Amino acid sequence: SSHNFCINVPTPGCTDANACNYNVSATTDDGSCTYGPINDMCAGAISLTVNGGNTLVNNTNTCNNAANPGCGGNTQILDMWYSFVYTGGDITITTSVGSASGFSSLTDTRIALYDACNGTMMLCDDDISSSNYYSQIVLPCSEFVQGQTYYIQAGGYNGASGVFNINVTAIIINGCTDVDATNYDSCAN
């Protein structure tokens, strides 16, 4: 007698769509999944302290690229995500030279600022000037909402990788911060 039958041979590989080496064809997870740093995606953004000084960024191990922010190149950046809570004042976000043993300094960065994860891009910058390839975003207090969290996408021009610093500063604006007062100033910090 003759009998037809099928054998489903499992295809081993990484089955986690959030992993760097996700294999869409894999049917059985073989434990080989590798991941980028926690702030490789917006949901894992690392919180920065406004006027807290430089934070070192190392985008060499990223793998989950967000949408291209649209300034400074056509290649998706190897991006890292950072956030800050707005507490008043005009905001300046800058990148600058950074160093870490064993990694090259990234001297051409670009950054984008969003009002939420998967939100609206507020501004994007590639070069501070024609001779300074670091990035800078400057926005007045009128662009922000007191107490809201904002998200920064930071990486290298045209997919470049390395280490650099990022810093968020606010200009001190003196004024009344009591929302119930008649002379309340939403920009004051």
PDB file of N, CA and C in Angstrom, residues 1 11 13 18 25 48 61 68 70 78-79 82 94 96 99 108 125 130 135 137-138 145 147 165-166 182 184:
ATOM      1  N   SER A   1       0.845  -1.175   0.000  1.00  0.00           N
ATOM      2  CA  SER A   1       0.000   0.000   0.000  1.00  0.00           C
ATOM      3  C   SER A   1       0.895   1.244   0.000  1.00  0.00           C
ATOM      4  N   THR A  11      12.593  24.980  11.310  1.00  0.00           N
ATOM      5  CA  THR A  11      13.675  25.846  10.851  1.00  0.00           C
ATOM      6  C   THR A  11      14.166  26.630  12.061  1.00  0.00           C
ATOM      7  N   GLY A  13      16.253  29.253  14.409  1.00  0.00           N
ATOM      8  CA  GLY A  13      16.715  30.631  14.251  1.00  0.00           C
ATOM      9  C   GLY A  13      16.106  31.508  15.319  1.00  0.00           C
ATOM     10  N   ASN A  18      11.974  41.699  17.803  1.00  0.00           N
ATOM     11  CA  ASN A  18      12.721  42.827  18.364  1.00  0.00           C
ATOM     12  C   ASN A  18      14.223  42.588  18.399  1.00  0.00           C
ATOM     13  N   SER A  25      11.867  33.503   8.681  1.00  0.00           N
ATOM     14  CA  SER A  25      11.623  32.127   8.234  1.00  0.00           C
ATOM     15  C   SER A  25      11.740  31.101   9.355  1.00  0.00           C
ATOM     16  N   LEU A  48      17.440  61.952  30.323  1.00  0.00           N
ATOM     17  CA  LEU A  48      18.517  62.903  30.556  1.00  0.00           C
ATOM     18  C   LEU A  48      18.045  63.968  31.531  1.00  0.00           C
ATOM     19  N   ASN A  61      26.504  49.450  18.577  1.00  0.00           N
ATOM     20  CA  ASN A  61      25.835  48.149  18.697  1.00  0.00           C
ATOM     21  C   ASN A  61      24.336  48.226  18.467  1.00  0.00           C
ATOM     22  N   ASN A  68      13.828  57.343   9.193  1.00  0.00           N
ATOM     23  CA  ASN A  68      14.830  58.347   8.886  1.00  0.00           C
ATOM     24  C   ASN A  68      14.238  59.713   9.198  1.00  0.00           C
ATOM     25  N   GLY A  70      14.946  62.631   8.240  1.00  0.00           N
ATOM     26  CA  GLY A  70      14.809  63.519   7.101  1.00  0.00           C
ATOM     27  C   GLY A  70      15.805  64.659   7.019  1.00  0.00           C
ATOM     28  N   LEU A  78      22.029  54.814  12.767  1.00  0.00           N
ATOM     29  CA  LEU A  78      22.155  53.861  13.863  1.00  0.00           C
ATOM     30  C   LEU A  78      21.834  54.681  15.105  1.00  0.00           C
ATOM     31  N   ASP A  79      20.560  54.689  15.461  1.00  0.00           N
ATOM     32  CA  ASP A  79      20.071  55.662  16.430  1.00  0.00           C
ATOM     33  C   ASP A  79      19.961  55.125  17.840  1.00  0.00           C
ATOM     34  N   TYR A  82      16.846  59.064  23.676  1.00  0.00           N
ATOM     35  CA  TYR A  82      16.964  59.731  24.970  1.00  0.00           C
ATOM     36  C   TYR A  82      15.701  60.554  25.190  1.00  0.00           C
ATOM     37  N   THR A  94      22.525  69.656  22.173  1.00  0.00           N
ATOM     38  CA  THR A  94      23.739  69.645  21.354  1.00  0.00           C
ATOM     39  C   THR A  94      24.456  68.310  21.448  1.00  0.00           C
ATOM     40  N   SER A  96      28.492  66.709  20.830  1.00  0.00           N
ATOM     41  CA  SER A  96      29.884  67.156  20.816  1.00  0.00           C
ATOM     42  C   SER A  96      30.789  65.931  20.853  1.00  0.00           C
ATOM     43  N   SER A  99      34.599  60.418  23.918  1.00  0.00           N
ATOM     44  CA  SER A  99      35.633  59.394  23.768  1.00  0.00           C
ATOM     45  C   SER A  99      35.381  58.252  24.734  1.00  0.00           C
ATOM     46  N   ASP A 108      30.385  63.460  13.053  1.00  0.00           N
ATOM     47  CA  ASP A 108      29.311  63.975  12.200  1.00  0.00           C
ATOM     48  C   ASP A 108      28.007  63.329  12.652  1.00  0.00           C
ATOM     49  N   ASP A 125      18.261  68.264  13.070  1.00  0.00           N
ATOM     50  CA  ASP A 125      19.461  69.002  12.695  1.00  0.00           C
ATOM     51  C   ASP A 125      20.592  68.042  12.386  1.00  0.00           C
ATOM     52  N   SER A 130      28.848  74.903   8.596  1.00  0.00           N
ATOM     53  CA  SER A 130      29.563  74.255   7.497  1.00  0.00           C
ATOM     54  C   SER A 130      30.935  73.725   7.933  1.00  0.00           C
ATOM     55  N   SER A 135      25.626  68.401  15.965  1.00  0.00           N
ATOM     56  CA  SER A 135      24.240  68.838  15.771  1.00  0.00           C
ATOM     57  C   SER A 135      23.776  69.712  16.926  1.00  0.00           C
ATOM     58  N   ILE A 137      19.926  71.624  18.300  1.00  0.00           N
ATOM     59  CA  ILE A 137      18.522  72.029  18.193  1.00  0.00           C
ATOM     60  C   ILE A 137      18.281  73.088  19.260  1.00  0.00           C
ATOM     61  N   VAL A 138      17.734  74.224  18.848  1.00  0.00           N
ATOM     62  CA  VAL A 138      17.412  75.305  19.772  1.00  0.00           C
ATOM     63  C   VAL A 138      15.941  75.650  19.564  1.00  0.00           C
ATOM     64  N   VAL A 145       5.481  71.947  26.433  1.00  0.00           N
ATOM     65  CA  VAL A 145       4.418  71.897  27.438  1.00  0.00           C
ATOM     66  C   VAL A 145       5.055  71.500  28.768  1.00  0.00           C
ATOM     67  N   GLY A 147       6.034  69.867  32.027  1.00  0.00           N
ATOM     68  CA  GLY A 147       5.843  68.524  32.562  1.00  0.00           C
ATOM     69  C   GLY A 147       5.788  67.415  31.522  1.00  0.00           C
ATOM     70  N   ASN A 165      29.003  62.913  22.603  1.00  0.00           N
ATOM     71  CA  ASN A 165      28.246  63.387  23.764  1.00  0.00           C
ATOM     72  C   ASN A 165      26.954  64.043  23.327  1.00  0.00           C
ATOM     73  N   ILE A 166      25.934  63.967  24.192  1.00  0.00           N
ATOM     74  CA  ILE A 166      24.688  64.694  23.997  1.00  0.00           C
ATOM     75  C   ILE A 166      24.389  65.448  25.291  1.00  0.00           C
ATOM     76  N   THR A 182      -2.090  85.206  38.827  1.00  0.00           N
ATOM     77  CA  THR A 182      -2.459  85.994  37.643  1.00  0.00           C
ATOM     78  C   THR A 182      -1.256  86.331  36.782  1.00  0.00           C
ATOM     79  N   TYR A 184       1.280  84.169  36.228  1.00  0.00           N
ATOM     80  CA  TYR A 184       1.941  82.893  35.940  1.00  0.00           C
ATOM     81  C   TYR A 184       2.681  82.974  34.595  1.00  0.00           C
TER      82      TYR A 184
END
